[in-house]
Coordinates of C-alpha atoms in Angstrom, one line a residue:
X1483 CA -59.9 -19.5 -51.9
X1484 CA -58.9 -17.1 -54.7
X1485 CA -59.7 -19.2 -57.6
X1486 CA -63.2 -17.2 -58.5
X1487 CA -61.3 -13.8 -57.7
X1488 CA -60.5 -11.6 -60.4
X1489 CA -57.3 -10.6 -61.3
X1490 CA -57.6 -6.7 -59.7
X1491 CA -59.0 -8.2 -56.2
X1492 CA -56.4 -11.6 -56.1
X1493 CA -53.7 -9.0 -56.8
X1494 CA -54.5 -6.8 -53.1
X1495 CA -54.3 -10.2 -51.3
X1496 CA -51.1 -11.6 -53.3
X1497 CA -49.7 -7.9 -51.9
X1498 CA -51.2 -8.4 -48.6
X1499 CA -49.7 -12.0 -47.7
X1500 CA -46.7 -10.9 -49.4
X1501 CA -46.4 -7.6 -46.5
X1502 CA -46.6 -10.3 -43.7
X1503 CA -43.4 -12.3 -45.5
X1504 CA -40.4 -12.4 -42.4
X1505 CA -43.2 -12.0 -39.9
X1506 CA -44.4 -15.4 -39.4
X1507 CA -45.1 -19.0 -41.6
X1508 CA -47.4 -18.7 -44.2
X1509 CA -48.6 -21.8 -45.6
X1510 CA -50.5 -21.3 -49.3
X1511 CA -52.8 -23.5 -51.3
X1512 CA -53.1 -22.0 -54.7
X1513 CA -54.0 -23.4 -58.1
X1514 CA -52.7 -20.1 -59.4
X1515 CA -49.1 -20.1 -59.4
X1516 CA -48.9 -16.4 -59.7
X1517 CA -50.6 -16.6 -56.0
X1518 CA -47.3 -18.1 -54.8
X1519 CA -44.5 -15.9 -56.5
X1520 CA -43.6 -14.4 -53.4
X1521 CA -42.8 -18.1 -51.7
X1522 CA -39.5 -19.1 -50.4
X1523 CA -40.3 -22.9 -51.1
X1524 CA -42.8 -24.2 -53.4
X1525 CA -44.4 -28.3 -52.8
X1526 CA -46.2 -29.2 -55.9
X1527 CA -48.8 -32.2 -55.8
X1528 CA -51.0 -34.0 -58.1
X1529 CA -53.5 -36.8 -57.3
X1530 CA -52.5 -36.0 -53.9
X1531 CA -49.0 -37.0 -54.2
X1532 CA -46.0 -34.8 -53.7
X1533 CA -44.4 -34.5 -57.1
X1534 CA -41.6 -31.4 -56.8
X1535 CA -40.1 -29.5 -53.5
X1536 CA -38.2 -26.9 -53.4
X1537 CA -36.8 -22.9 -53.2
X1538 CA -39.2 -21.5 -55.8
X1539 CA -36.7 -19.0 -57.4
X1540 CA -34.5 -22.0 -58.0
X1541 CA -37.4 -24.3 -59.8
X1542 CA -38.6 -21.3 -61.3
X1543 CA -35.2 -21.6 -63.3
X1544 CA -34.8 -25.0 -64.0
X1545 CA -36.2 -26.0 -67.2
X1546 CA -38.5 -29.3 -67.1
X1547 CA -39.5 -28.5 -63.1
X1548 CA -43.6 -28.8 -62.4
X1549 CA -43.1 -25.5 -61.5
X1550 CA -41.1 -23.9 -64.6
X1551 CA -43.6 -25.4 -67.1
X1552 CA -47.0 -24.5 -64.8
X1553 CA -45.3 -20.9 -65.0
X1554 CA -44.7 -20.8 -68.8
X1555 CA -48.3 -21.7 -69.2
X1556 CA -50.3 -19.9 -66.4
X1557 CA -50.7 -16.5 -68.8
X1558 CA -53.3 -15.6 -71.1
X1559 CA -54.9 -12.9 -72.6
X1560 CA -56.9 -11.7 -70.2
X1561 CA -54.7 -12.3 -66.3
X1562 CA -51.7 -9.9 -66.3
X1563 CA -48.6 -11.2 -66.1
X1564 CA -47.6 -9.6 -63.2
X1565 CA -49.9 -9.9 -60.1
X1566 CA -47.7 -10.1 -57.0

């Protein structure tokens, strides 16, 4: 669970599960999305329903997606906006 990490310490792991991408399935749970930027495919829930799936770079571009909009307002003032 990296949701009481700070930003310095979630950043070494995003770098480290990132290192083991090609090598084998990685399966993430993050309500972070800067946790998953280095996914190939992104599932999106809410009240345990599957609302969005698919190639992360490609919802990351389409405007309206779960993922776009959770992305547009994950930053603040105090996380970077680069992590991974």
């Amino acid at each position: 669970a990296t949701s009481a990490l700070d930003w310095q310490n979630q950043s070494l792991i995003a770098k480290s599960i990132d290192g083991l991408r090609g090598s084998m399935t990685i399966l993430t749970i993050a309500h972070r999305p800067s946790m998953i930027a280095f996914a190939d495919w992104v599932v999106a829930m809410e009240d345990g329903r599957v609302v969005e799936v698919g190639q992360y770079r490609r919802l990351k571009a389409k405007p309206g997606s779960r993922l776009s909009r959770m992305l547009s307002g994950e930053q603040s003032e105090t996380e970077p906006a680069d992590v991974a």
